[in-house]
mmCIF file of C-alpha atoms and ligand atoms in Angstrom:
data_model
loop_
_atom_site.group_PDB
_atom_site.id
_atom_site.type_symbol
_atom_site.label_atom_id
_atom_site.label_comp_id
_atom_site.label_asym_id
_atom_site.label_seq_id
_atom_site.Cartn_x
_atom_site.Cartn_y
_atom_site.Cartn_z
ATOM 1 C CA MET A 1156 -62.878 11.313 24.473
ATOM 2 C CA SER A 1157 -60.558 14.308 24.444
ATOM 3 C CA LYS A 1158 -58.927 15.015 21.115
ATOM 4 C CA ILE A 1159 -55.973 17.516 20.414
ATOM 5 C CA ALA A 1160 -54.784 18.082 16.871
ATOM 6 C CA ILE A 1161 -51.473 19.642 16.271
ATOM 7 C CA THR A 1162 -50.274 21.168 12.892
ATOM 8 C CA PRO A 1163 -46.944 22.190 12.163
ATOM 9 C CA LEU A 1164 -46.846 25.448 10.293
ATOM 10 C CA GLY A 1165 -43.200 25.938 10.408
ATOM 11 C CA THR A 1166 -40.181 23.812 10.847
ATOM 12 C CA ILE A 1167 -36.943 25.318 9.756
ATOM 13 C CA SER A 1168 -34.621 28.199 10.921
ATOM 14 C CA PRO A 1169 -33.515 30.739 10.615
ATOM 15 C CA TYR A 1170 -35.348 31.654 6.932
ATOM 16 C CA PRO A 1171 -38.052 29.969 4.955
ATOM 17 C CA LYS A 1172 -37.269 27.951 2.300
ATOM 18 C CA GLY A 1173 -39.325 26.130 -0.690
ATOM 19 C CA ASN A 1174 -42.242 24.927 1.025
ATOM 20 C CA MET A 1175 -41.130 25.305 4.355
ATOM 21 C CA ASN A 1176 -41.654 28.047 7.382
ATOM 22 C CA CYS A 1177 -39.682 29.301 10.130
ATOM 23 C CA PRO A 1178 -41.241 28.210 13.539
ATOM 24 C CA GLY A 1179 -44.852 27.658 14.007
ATOM 25 C CA PHE A 1180 -47.322 25.090 15.332
ATOM 26 C CA LEU A 1181 -51.237 25.307 15.552
ATOM 27 C CA PHE A 1182 -53.071 23.423 18.352
ATOM 28 C CA GLU A 1183 -56.819 22.822 17.854
ATOM 29 C CA TYR A 1184 -58.879 21.795 20.744
ATOM 30 C CA ASN A 1185 -62.560 21.944 20.724
ATOM 31 C CA SER A 1186 -63.620 24.898 18.617
ATOM 32 C CA LYS A 1187 -60.357 26.607 19.884
ATOM 33 C CA LYS A 1188 -56.847 27.420 18.505
ATOM 34 C CA ILE A 1189 -53.450 28.065 19.888
ATOM 35 C CA ILE A 1190 -50.655 29.154 17.510
ATOM 36 C CA LEU A 1191 -47.235 28.614 19.322
ATOM 37 C CA ASP A 1192 -44.572 31.016 17.601
ATOM 38 C CA CYS A 1193 -45.267 32.941 14.315
ATOM 39 C CA GLY A 1194 -42.227 32.493 12.253
ATOM 40 C CA ASN A 1195 -41.732 33.694 8.616
ATOM 41 C CA GLY A 1196 -44.335 32.139 6.375
ATOM 42 C CA ILE A 1197 -46.546 30.177 8.648
ATOM 43 C CA THR A 1198 -49.788 32.783 7.600
ATOM 44 C CA ARG A 1199 -49.941 30.589 4.375
ATOM 45 C CA LEU A 1200 -51.236 27.581 5.656
ATOM 46 C CA LEU A 1201 -53.826 29.185 7.817
ATOM 47 C CA ASN A 1202 -57.316 29.443 6.821
ATOM 48 C CA PHE A 1203 -58.728 33.056 6.933
ATOM 49 C CA PRO A 1204 -60.522 34.327 8.460
ATOM 50 C CA LYS A 1205 -61.712 30.763 10.156
ATOM 51 C CA ASP A 1206 -58.520 30.665 12.069
ATOM 52 C CA LEU A 1207 -58.552 33.906 13.664
ATOM 53 C CA LYS A 1208 -61.727 32.840 15.882
ATOM 54 C CA ASP A 1209 -60.966 32.101 19.304
ATOM 55 C CA LEU A 1210 -57.362 32.279 18.646
ATOM 56 C CA SER A 1211 -54.324 32.658 20.935
ATOM 57 C CA VAL A 1212 -50.913 33.387 19.995
ATOM 58 C CA ILE A 1213 -47.894 32.704 21.856
ATOM 59 C CA ILE A 1214 -44.593 34.078 21.084
ATOM 60 C CA THR A 1215 -41.955 32.435 22.797
ATOM 61 C CA HIS A 1216 -39.079 34.961 22.355
ATOM 62 C CA TYR A 1217 -38.339 37.870 20.764
ATOM 63 C CA HIS A 1218 -35.564 36.033 17.808
ATOM 64 C CA LYS A 1219 -37.355 37.270 14.319
ATOM 65 C CA ASP A 1220 -37.676 33.763 13.278
ATOM 66 C CA HIS A 1221 -40.147 33.044 16.142
ATOM 67 C CA PHE A 1222 -42.221 36.165 15.129
ATOM 68 C CA SER A 1223 -41.734 37.820 11.811
ATOM 69 C CA ASP A 1224 -45.532 36.955 10.507
ATOM 70 C CA LEU A 1225 -47.207 38.237 13.427
ATOM 71 C CA GLY A 1226 -47.604 41.308 12.085
ATOM 72 C CA ALA A 1227 -49.227 39.646 8.811
ATOM 73 C CA LEU A 1228 -51.813 37.740 11.425
ATOM 74 C CA GLN A 1229 -52.415 41.255 13.091
ATOM 75 C CA TYR A 1230 -53.102 42.981 10.085
ATOM 76 C CA ALA A 1231 -55.559 39.999 8.968
ATOM 77 C CA SER A 1232 -57.439 40.417 12.266
ATOM 78 C CA HIS A 1233 -57.842 44.347 11.649
ATOM 79 C CA VAL A 1234 -59.128 43.741 8.045
ATOM 80 C CA TYR A 1235 -61.522 40.755 8.803
ATOM 81 C CA HIS A 1236 -62.596 42.843 12.010
ATOM 82 C CA ASN A 1237 -63.389 45.674 9.879
ATOM 83 C CA LEU A 1238 -65.259 43.728 7.084
ATOM 84 C CA GLY A 1239 -67.693 42.795 10.281
ATOM 85 C CA LEU A 1240 -66.418 38.702 10.075
ATOM 86 C CA LEU A 1241 -64.589 38.777 13.338
ATOM 87 C CA ASP A 1242 -65.792 39.692 16.498
ATOM 88 C CA LYS A 1243 -63.775 38.452 19.053
ATOM 89 C CA LYS A 1244 -59.910 39.718 19.630
ATOM 90 C CA VAL A 1245 -57.064 37.635 18.970
ATOM 91 C CA LYS A 1246 -55.177 36.980 22.315
ATOM 92 C CA ILE A 1247 -51.586 37.624 21.995
ATOM 93 C CA TYR A 1248 -48.944 36.371 24.813
ATOM 94 C CA LEU A 1249 -45.771 37.853 24.841
ATOM 95 C CA PRO A 1250 -42.852 37.607 26.712
ATOM 96 C CA GLN A 1251 -42.814 39.994 29.641
ATOM 97 C CA ASN A 1252 -39.245 41.634 28.875
ATOM 98 C CA ASP A 1253 -38.701 43.637 25.902
ATOM 99 C CA PHE A 1254 -35.621 43.381 23.516
ATOM 100 C CA SER A 1255 -34.564 45.928 21.254
ATOM 101 C CA SER A 1256 -38.172 47.209 21.207
ATOM 102 C CA ASN A 1257 -39.567 44.693 19.877
ATOM 103 C CA LYS A 1258 -42.543 43.932 22.064
ATOM 104 C CA THR A 1259 -43.364 47.764 21.667
ATOM 105 C CA SER A 1260 -43.444 47.733 18.133
ATOM 106 C CA ILE A 1261 -45.610 44.608 18.343
ATOM 107 C CA ILE A 1262 -48.035 46.253 20.985
ATOM 108 C CA SER A 1263 -48.362 50.011 19.049
ATOM 109 C CA ASN A 1264 -49.362 48.455 16.342
ATOM 110 C CA ASN A 1265 -52.794 50.126 15.468
ATOM 111 C CA ASP A 1266 -53.724 47.982 12.448
ATOM 112 C CA SER A 1267 -54.299 45.169 14.884
ATOM 113 C CA TYR A 1268 -57.533 43.729 16.405
ATOM 114 C CA SER A 1269 -55.838 42.057 19.468
ATOM 115 C CA ASP A 1270 -55.234 42.035 23.373
ATOM 116 C CA TYR A 1271 -51.818 41.231 24.762
ATOM 117 C CA TYR A 1272 -50.939 39.580 27.753
ATOM 118 C CA ASP A 1273 -47.265 39.280 29.507
ATOM 119 C CA ILE A 1274 -45.688 35.980 29.541
ATOM 120 C CA ASN A 1275 -43.253 34.948 32.645
ATOM 121 C CA ASP A 1276 -42.481 32.070 34.663
ATOM 122 C CA LEU A 1277 -45.648 32.449 37.174
ATOM 123 C CA TYR A 1278 -47.833 33.344 34.404
ATOM 124 C CA SER A 1279 -50.812 30.594 33.103
ATOM 125 C CA PHE A 1280 -53.910 30.743 31.300
ATOM 126 C CA THR A 1281 -56.754 28.201 30.415
ATOM 127 C CA VAL A 1282 -58.392 27.501 27.085
ATOM 128 C CA ASP A 1283 -61.281 25.308 28.032
ATOM 129 C CA ASP A 1284 -59.882 22.743 30.558
ATOM 130 C CA LEU A 1285 -56.291 23.227 28.906
ATOM 131 C CA ASN A 1286 -53.969 24.699 31.337
ATOM 132 C CA ILE A 1287 -50.970 26.605 29.545
ATOM 133 C CA SER A 1288 -48.295 27.574 31.857
ATOM 134 C CA PHE A 1289 -44.500 28.700 30.844
ATOM 135 C CA GLU A 1290 -40.711 28.283 31.958
ATOM 136 C CA ASP A 1291 -37.706 29.873 30.700
ATOM 137 C CA ASN A 1292 -34.856 27.492 31.043
ATOM 138 C CA ASN A 1293 -32.346 30.123 30.914
ATOM 139 C CA SER A 1294 -30.519 28.676 28.353
ATOM 140 C CA HIS A 1295 -31.032 30.266 24.864
ATOM 141 C CA THR A 1296 -29.305 33.428 24.097
ATOM 142 C CA ILE A 1297 -32.185 35.700 25.350
ATOM 143 C CA GLU A 1298 -35.482 35.262 27.788
ATOM 144 C CA SER A 1299 -37.213 32.115 25.861
ATOM 145 C CA TYR A 1300 -39.905 30.268 27.470
ATOM 146 C CA MET A 1301 -40.762 26.464 27.022
ATOM 147 C CA VAL A 1302 -44.608 26.165 26.956
ATOM 148 C CA LYS A 1303 -46.586 23.190 28.860
ATOM 149 C CA ILE A 1304 -50.142 22.617 27.682
ATOM 150 C CA GLN A 1305 -51.832 20.038 29.838
ATOM 151 C CA ASN A 1306 -55.022 19.088 30.969
ATOM 152 C CA LYS A 1307 -56.310 15.467 32.967
ATOM 153 C CA ASP A 1308 -55.666 13.491 29.779
ATOM 154 C CA PHE A 1309 -52.537 15.245 27.836
ATOM 155 C CA LYS A 1310 -49.292 16.828 28.871
ATOM 156 C CA ILE A 1311 -47.424 18.443 25.676
ATOM 157 C CA VAL A 1312 -44.440 20.401 25.843
ATOM 158 C CA TYR A 1313 -43.051 22.891 23.173
ATOM 159 C CA THR A 1314 -39.325 23.818 24.122
ATOM 160 C CA SER A 1315 -39.146 26.613 21.759
ATOM 161 C CA ASP A 1316 -35.160 27.470 21.524
ATOM 162 C CA VAL A 1317 -33.587 25.961 24.474
ATOM 163 C CA GLY A 1318 -29.802 25.195 25.040
ATOM 164 C CA THR A 1319 -28.277 22.331 27.274
ATOM 165 C CA THR A 1320 -26.847 24.197 29.909
ATOM 166 C CA ASN A 1321 -29.697 23.666 32.517
ATOM 167 C CA PHE A 1322 -30.514 20.111 31.061
ATOM 168 C CA SER A 1323 -31.988 18.660 34.294
ATOM 169 C CA LYS A 1324 -34.475 21.538 34.647
ATOM 170 C CA LEU A 1325 -35.161 21.045 30.835
ATOM 171 C CA VAL A 1326 -36.096 17.362 31.901
ATOM 172 C CA ASP A 1327 -38.212 18.041 34.947
ATOM 173 C CA PHE A 1328 -40.378 20.228 32.641
ATOM 174 C CA CYS A 1329 -40.848 17.618 30.180
ATOM 175 C CA LYS A 1330 -41.650 14.769 32.848
ATOM 176 C CA ASP A 1331 -43.981 12.378 31.747
ATOM 177 C CA ALA A 1332 -45.125 14.340 28.723
ATOM 178 C CA ASP A 1333 -47.160 12.605 26.058
ATOM 179 C CA LEU A 1334 -45.432 14.790 23.410
ATOM 180 C CA ILE A 1335 -42.224 16.892 23.611
ATOM 181 C CA ILE A 1336 -41.897 19.147 20.671
ATOM 182 C CA CYS A 1337 -38.298 19.679 20.704
ATOM 183 C CA GLU A 1338 -35.884 21.978 18.709
ATOM 184 C CA SER A 1339 -32.972 20.454 17.183
ATOM 185 C CA SER A 1340 -31.269 23.074 15.375
ATOM 186 C CA PHE A 1341 -28.033 20.764 15.059
ATOM 187 C CA LEU A 1342 -27.012 17.542 14.200
ATOM 188 C CA GLN A 1343 -23.586 16.468 16.279
ATOM 189 C CA LYS A 1344 -21.802 16.472 12.941
ATOM 190 C CA HIS A 1345 -22.062 20.026 12.644
ATOM 191 C CA ASN A 1346 -19.725 20.133 15.940
ATOM 192 C CA ALA A 1347 -20.743 23.437 16.567
ATOM 193 C CA ASN A 1348 -20.012 23.032 20.531
ATOM 194 C CA ILE A 1349 -23.097 25.764 20.761
ATOM 195 C CA LYS A 1350 -24.986 25.329 24.209
ATOM 196 C CA THR A 1351 -27.592 27.827 23.384
ATOM 197 C CA HIS A 1352 -29.426 25.261 21.231
ATOM 198 C CA MET A 1353 -29.962 21.434 21.093
ATOM 199 C CA THR A 1354 -28.859 19.008 18.751
ATOM 200 C CA ALA A 1355 -31.171 15.987 17.369
ATOM 201 C CA TYR A 1356 -29.257 13.676 19.777
ATOM 202 C CA ASP A 1357 -29.702 15.732 22.711
ATOM 203 C CA ALA A 1358 -33.366 15.979 22.148
ATOM 204 C CA GLY A 1359 -33.340 12.003 21.905
ATOM 205 C CA ILE A 1360 -31.731 12.056 25.461
ATOM 206 C CA LEU A 1361 -34.236 14.707 26.785
ATOM 207 C CA ALA A 1362 -37.121 12.375 25.628
ATOM 208 C CA SER A 1363 -35.730 9.356 27.093
ATOM 209 C CA LYS A 1364 -34.631 11.025 30.385
ATOM 210 C CA SER A 1365 -37.991 12.524 30.877
ATOM 211 C CA ASN A 1366 -40.210 9.495 30.630
ATOM 212 C CA ALA A 1367 -41.956 10.936 27.391
ATOM 213 C CA LYS A 1368 -43.915 9.116 25.269
ATOM 214 C CA LYS A 1369 -43.280 10.592 21.921
ATOM 215 C CA LEU A 1370 -40.945 13.447 20.349
ATOM 216 C CA LEU A 1371 -41.559 15.515 17.773
ATOM 217 C CA LEU A 1372 -38.407 17.157 16.360
ATOM 218 C CA THR A 1373 -38.708 20.834 14.735
ATOM 219 C CA HIS A 1374 -36.407 23.734 13.732
ATOM 220 C CA PHE A 1375 -33.979 22.046 11.462
ATOM 221 C CA TRP A 1376 -31.213 23.646 9.764
ATOM 222 C CA PRO A 1377 -32.730 24.805 5.990
ATOM 223 C CA GLU A 1378 -30.107 22.955 4.056
ATOM 224 C CA GLU A 1379 -30.084 19.772 5.917
ATOM 225 C CA GLU A 1380 -32.253 16.390 5.281
ATOM 226 C CA LYS A 1381 -34.712 16.162 8.125
ATOM 227 C CA ARG A 1382 -33.841 12.106 7.895
ATOM 228 C CA LEU A 1383 -30.469 12.577 9.550
ATOM 229 C CA TYR A 1384 -32.150 14.354 12.683
ATOM 230 C CA LEU A 1385 -34.727 11.282 12.755
ATOM 231 C CA GLU A 1386 -31.470 9.210 12.843
ATOM 232 C CA GLU A 1387 -29.491 10.837 15.101
ATOM 233 C CA ALA A 1388 -32.340 11.083 17.535
ATOM 234 C CA LYS A 1389 -33.662 7.356 17.643
ATOM 235 C CA GLN A 1390 -29.844 6.682 19.283
ATOM 236 C CA ASN A 1391 -31.430 7.753 22.131
ATOM 237 C CA PHE A 1392 -35.409 7.576 21.799
ATOM 238 C CA GLU A 1393 -37.382 5.197 19.479
ATOM 239 C CA ASN A 1394 -40.775 6.838 19.347
ATOM 240 C CA VAL A 1395 -39.791 9.948 17.305
ATOM 241 C CA GLU A 1396 -41.087 11.876 14.036
ATOM 242 C CA VAL A 1397 -40.016 14.838 12.637
ATOM 243 C CA ALA A 1398 -42.357 17.798 11.878
ATOM 244 C CA GLU A 1399 -43.549 18.324 8.298
ATOM 245 C CA GLU A 1400 -45.343 21.483 7.543
ATOM 246 C CA GLY A 1401 -49.201 20.745 7.134
ATOM 247 C CA LYS A 1402 -48.848 17.176 8.628
ATOM 248 C CA LYS A 1403 -51.192 17.276 11.406
ATOM 249 C CA LEU A 1404 -50.716 15.095 14.481
ATOM 250 C CA ILE A 1405 -53.782 13.875 16.190
ATOM 251 C CA LEU A 1406 -53.473 12.762 20.064
ATOM 252 C CA ARG A 1407 -56.536 11.240 21.438
ATOM 253 C CA ARG A 1408 -57.601 9.792 25.244
HETATM 254 ZN ZN1 ZN B 2642 -33.889 31.732 19.273
#
Protein backbone atom coordinates (compact mmCIF):
# COMPACT_ATOMS: atom_id res chain seq x y z
CA MET A 1 0.00 0.00 0.00
CA SER A 2 1.21 3.44 -0.90
CA LYS A 3 0.75 6.21 1.64
CA ILE A 4 1.39 9.93 1.63
CA ALA A 5 1.00 12.24 4.63
CA ILE A 6 0.29 15.94 4.21
CA THR A 7 0.62 18.33 7.14
CA PRO A 8 -0.46 21.96 6.77
CA LEU A 9 2.27 24.15 8.30
CA GLY A 10 0.73 27.51 7.41
CA THR A 11 -2.75 28.37 6.15
CA ILE A 12 -3.17 32.14 6.27
CA SER A 13 -1.86 35.16 4.47
CA PRO A 14 -0.41 37.78 4.35
CA TYR A 15 0.69 37.73 8.01
CA PRO A 16 0.87 35.07 10.73
CA LYS A 17 -1.51 35.30 13.66
CA GLY A 18 -1.87 33.31 16.91
CA ASN A 19 -1.00 29.70 16.13
CA MET A 20 -1.48 30.17 12.38
CA ASN A 21 1.34 30.74 9.90
CA CYS A 22 1.78 31.93 6.33
CA PRO A 23 1.65 29.30 3.54
CA GLY A 24 3.42 25.97 3.87
CA PHE A 25 2.70 22.22 3.55
CA LEU A 26 4.83 19.23 4.52
CA PHE A 27 4.55 16.08 2.38
CA GLU A 28 5.99 12.86 3.78
CA TYR A 29 6.45 9.90 1.47
CA ASN A 30 8.48 6.85 2.53
CA SER A 31 11.33 8.56 4.39
CA LYS A 32 11.37 11.56 2.02
CA LYS A 33 9.95 15.01 2.69
CA ILE A 34 8.81 17.85 0.47
CA ILE A 35 7.90 21.28 1.79
CA LEU A 36 5.67 23.37 -0.44
CA ASP A 37 6.27 27.04 0.33
CA CYS A 38 8.02 28.35 3.37
CA GLY A 39 5.85 31.17 4.77
CA ASN A 40 6.33 33.16 7.94
CA GLY A 41 6.27 30.93 11.02
CA ILE A 42 6.17 27.47 9.42
CA THR A 43 9.55 26.39 10.83
CA ARG A 44 8.06 26.31 14.33
CA LEU A 45 6.05 23.23 13.29
CA LEU A 46 9.08 21.35 11.96
CA ASN A 47 11.14 18.84 13.91
CA PHE A 48 14.82 19.77 13.67
CA PRO A 49 17.13 18.28 12.57
CA LYS A 50 14.99 15.27 11.57
CA ASP A 51 12.89 17.12 9.00
CA LEU A 52 15.98 18.50 7.23
CA LYS A 53 17.02 14.99 6.17
CA ASP A 54 16.01 14.01 2.62
CA LEU A 55 14.19 17.32 2.31
CA SER A 56 13.17 19.12 -0.87
CA VAL A 57 11.74 22.62 -0.51
CA ILE A 58 9.67 24.19 -3.28
CA ILE A 59 9.08 27.93 -3.37
CA THR A 60 6.21 28.62 -5.76
CA HIS A 61 6.74 32.35 -6.19
CA TYR A 62 8.62 35.31 -4.82
CA HIS A 63 5.93 36.85 -2.65
CA LYS A 64 7.33 37.22 0.85
CA ASP A 65 4.49 35.42 2.60
CA HIS A 66 5.53 32.29 0.65
CA PHE A 67 9.26 32.26 1.42
CA SER A 68 9.98 34.38 4.48
CA ASP A 69 10.98 31.40 6.67
CA LEU A 70 13.42 30.07 4.08
CA GLY A 71 16.29 31.98 5.70
CA ALA A 72 15.59 30.27 9.04
CA LEU A 73 15.51 26.88 7.36
CA GLN A 74 18.75 27.57 5.46
CA TYR A 75 20.48 28.65 8.66
CA ALA A 76 19.22 25.55 10.49
CA SER A 77 20.68 23.35 7.71
CA HIS A 78 23.99 25.22 7.99
CA VAL A 79 24.21 24.79 11.78
CA TYR A 80 23.11 21.14 11.88
CA HIS A 81 25.62 20.31 9.14
CA ASN A 82 28.39 22.01 11.14
CA LEU A 83 27.33 20.00 14.20
CA GLY A 84 27.72 16.81 12.16
CA LEU A 85 24.01 16.01 12.31
CA LEU A 86 23.17 16.62 8.63
CA ASP A 87 25.18 15.06 5.82
CA LYS A 88 22.94 15.71 2.78
CA LYS A 89 22.15 19.16 1.47
CA VAL A 90 18.58 20.45 1.48
CA LYS A 91 17.33 20.78 -2.11
CA ILE A 92 15.65 24.12 -2.78
CA TYR A 93 13.56 24.62 -5.93
CA LEU A 94 13.01 28.22 -6.96
CA PRO A 95 11.12 29.99 -9.76
CA GLN A 96 13.48 30.53 -12.66
CA ASN A 97 12.99 34.26 -13.05
CA ASP A 98 14.13 36.60 -10.34
CA PHE A 99 11.96 39.42 -9.00
CA SER A 100 13.41 42.28 -6.96
CA SER A 101 16.60 40.24 -6.38
CA ASN A 102 14.80 37.73 -4.14
CA LYS A 103 16.39 34.72 -5.84
CA THR A 104 19.84 36.32 -5.77
CA SER A 105 19.50 36.94 -2.06
CA ILE A 106 18.37 33.34 -1.40
CA ILE A 107 21.08 31.58 -3.39
CA SER A 108 23.89 33.88 -2.24
CA ASN A 109 23.22 33.05 1.42
CA ASN A 110 26.49 31.53 2.63
CA ASP A 111 24.99 30.37 5.93
CA SER A 112 23.13 27.58 4.21
CA TYR A 113 23.79 23.94 3.42
CA SER A 114 21.61 23.65 0.32
CA ASP A 115 21.54 23.03 -3.42
CA TYR A 116 19.38 25.14 -5.74
CA TYR A 117 17.34 24.24 -8.81
CA ASP A 118 15.31 26.36 -11.24
CA ILE A 119 11.58 25.76 -11.72
CA ASN A 120 9.81 26.42 -15.02
CA ASP A 121 6.89 24.92 -16.97
CA LEU A 122 9.11 22.25 -18.53
CA TYR A 123 10.96 21.26 -15.37
CA SER A 124 10.18 18.20 -13.28
CA PHE A 125 12.00 16.06 -10.73
CA THR A 126 11.39 12.82 -8.89
CA VAL A 127 11.33 11.75 -5.27
CA ASP A 128 11.27 7.94 -5.24
CA ASP A 129 8.44 7.17 -7.69
CA LEU A 130 6.75 10.56 -7.23
CA ASN A 131 6.99 12.91 -10.17
CA ILE A 132 6.84 16.61 -9.30
CA SER A 133 6.00 19.03 -12.11
CA PHE A 134 5.04 22.68 -12.46
CA GLU A 135 2.92 25.11 -14.41
CA ASP A 136 2.56 28.86 -14.24
CA ASN A 137 -1.10 29.65 -14.86
CA ASN A 138 -0.14 33.25 -15.71
CA SER A 139 -3.04 34.55 -13.63
CA HIS A 140 -1.36 35.71 -10.39
CA THR A 141 0.43 39.05 -10.11
CA ILE A 142 3.85 37.51 -10.78
CA GLU A 143 5.24 34.19 -12.10
CA SER A 144 3.68 31.65 -9.70
CA TYR A 145 3.89 27.88 -10.09
CA MET A 146 1.18 25.34 -9.45
CA VAL A 147 2.68 22.03 -8.34
CA LYS A 148 1.58 18.53 -9.35
CA ILE A 149 2.77 15.55 -7.29
CA GLN A 150 1.93 12.27 -8.92
CA ASN A 151 2.69 8.55 -9.03
CA LYS A 152 0.70 5.56 -10.26
CA ASP A 153 -1.57 5.80 -7.20
CA PHE A 154 -2.03 9.51 -6.53
CA LYS A 155 -2.37 12.85 -8.19
CA ILE A 156 -2.17 15.84 -5.86
CA VAL A 157 -2.19 19.48 -6.94
CA TYR A 158 -1.15 22.49 -4.92
CA THR A 159 -2.37 25.62 -6.70
CA SER A 160 -0.34 28.08 -4.63
CA ASP A 161 -1.45 31.60 -5.55
CA VAL A 162 -3.49 31.56 -8.69
CA GLY A 163 -6.12 33.76 -10.31
CA THR A 164 -9.26 33.11 -12.30
CA THR A 165 -8.36 34.53 -15.72
CA ASN A 166 -7.08 31.21 -17.15
CA PHE A 167 -9.61 29.00 -15.43
CA SER A 168 -9.86 26.30 -18.10
CA LYS A 169 -6.09 25.78 -17.99
CA LEU A 170 -6.35 25.49 -14.24
CA VAL A 171 -9.09 22.85 -14.58
CA ASP A 172 -6.89 20.88 -17.01
CA PHE A 173 -3.96 20.92 -14.60
CA CYS A 174 -6.19 19.62 -11.77
CA LYS A 175 -8.04 17.02 -13.91
CA ASP A 176 -9.04 13.92 -11.89
CA ALA A 177 -6.84 14.85 -8.93
CA ASP A 178 -7.22 12.84 -5.73
CA LEU A 179 -6.64 16.05 -3.85
CA ILE A 180 -6.49 19.73 -4.75
CA ILE A 181 -4.92 22.00 -2.17
CA CYS A 182 -6.39 25.26 -3.35
CA GLU A 183 -5.90 28.82 -2.34
CA SER A 184 -9.07 30.68 -1.33
CA SER A 185 -7.87 34.14 -0.49
CA PHE A 186 -11.34 35.67 -0.58
CA LEU A 187 -14.97 35.09 0.21
CA GLN A 188 -17.60 36.32 -2.19
CA LYS A 189 -18.73 38.91 0.38
CA HIS A 190 -15.38 40.65 0.02
CA ASN A 191 -16.58 41.57 -3.42
CA ALA A 192 -12.99 42.31 -4.23
CA ASN A 193 -13.35 41.75 -7.96
CA ILE A 194 -9.71 40.76 -7.90
CA LYS A 195 -8.88 38.25 -10.59
CA THR A 196 -5.41 37.42 -9.33
CA HIS A 197 -6.67 35.22 -6.45
CA MET A 198 -9.51 32.75 -5.93
CA THR A 199 -12.58 32.84 -3.71
CA ALA A 200 -13.66 29.72 -1.80
CA TYR A 201 -16.63 29.66 -4.21
CA ASP A 202 -14.22 29.51 -7.19
CA ALA A 203 -12.26 26.72 -5.48
CA GLY A 204 -15.47 24.67 -5.24
CA ILE A 205 -16.14 25.18 -8.94
CA LEU A 206 -12.57 24.15 -9.76
CA ALA A 207 -12.86 20.91 -7.77
CA SER A 208 -16.18 20.10 -9.38
CA LYS A 209 -15.16 20.90 -12.98
CA SER A 210 -11.87 19.03 -12.69
CA ASN A 211 -13.58 15.92 -11.28
CA ALA A 212 -11.38 15.98 -8.17
CA LYS A 213 -12.00 13.60 -5.28
CA LYS A 214 -11.19 16.00 -2.47
CA LEU A 215 -10.58 19.71 -1.94
CA LEU A 216 -8.47 21.19 0.84
CA LEU A 217 -8.84 24.95 1.18
CA THR A 218 -6.00 27.16 2.37
CA HIS A 219 -4.56 30.72 2.17
CA PHE A 220 -7.25 32.37 4.32
CA TRP A 221 -7.53 35.95 5.45
CA PRO A 222 -6.29 35.99 9.08
CA GLU A 223 -9.31 37.88 10.41
CA GLU A 224 -11.99 35.63 8.89
CA GLU A 225 -13.53 32.44 10.30
CA LYS A 226 -12.48 29.37 8.33
CA ARG A 227 -15.98 27.88 8.48
CA LEU A 228 -17.19 30.63 6.13
CA TYR A 229 -14.78 29.42 3.44
CA LEU A 230 -15.97 25.87 3.97
CA GLU A 231 -19.64 26.84 3.62
CA GLU A 232 -18.94 28.81 0.45
CA ALA A 233 -16.95 26.05 -1.29
CA LYS A 234 -19.58 23.47 -0.33
CA GLN A 235 -22.11 25.26 -2.51
CA ASN A 236 -20.21 23.80 -5.46
CA PHE A 237 -18.37 20.73 -4.13
CA GLU A 238 -19.18 18.37 -1.27
CA ASN A 239 -15.90 16.72 -0.21
CA VAL A 240 -14.06 19.76 1.11
CA GLU A 241 -12.06 20.54 4.25
CA VAL A 242 -10.23 23.58 5.53
CA ALA A 243 -6.51 23.25 6.25
CA GLU A 244 -5.52 23.62 9.90
CA GLU A 245 -1.94 23.96 11.13
CA GLY A 246 -0.62 20.57 12.27
CA LYS A 247 -3.75 18.62 11.26
CA LYS A 248 -2.25 15.78 9.23
CA LEU A 249 -4.10 14.26 6.29
CA ILE A 250 -3.18 10.79 5.09
CA LEU A 251 -3.91 9.51 1.59
CA ARG A 252 -3.70 5.75 1.04
CA ARG A 253 -4.03 3.53 -2.00
ZN1 LIG B 1 1.24 35.63 -4.09
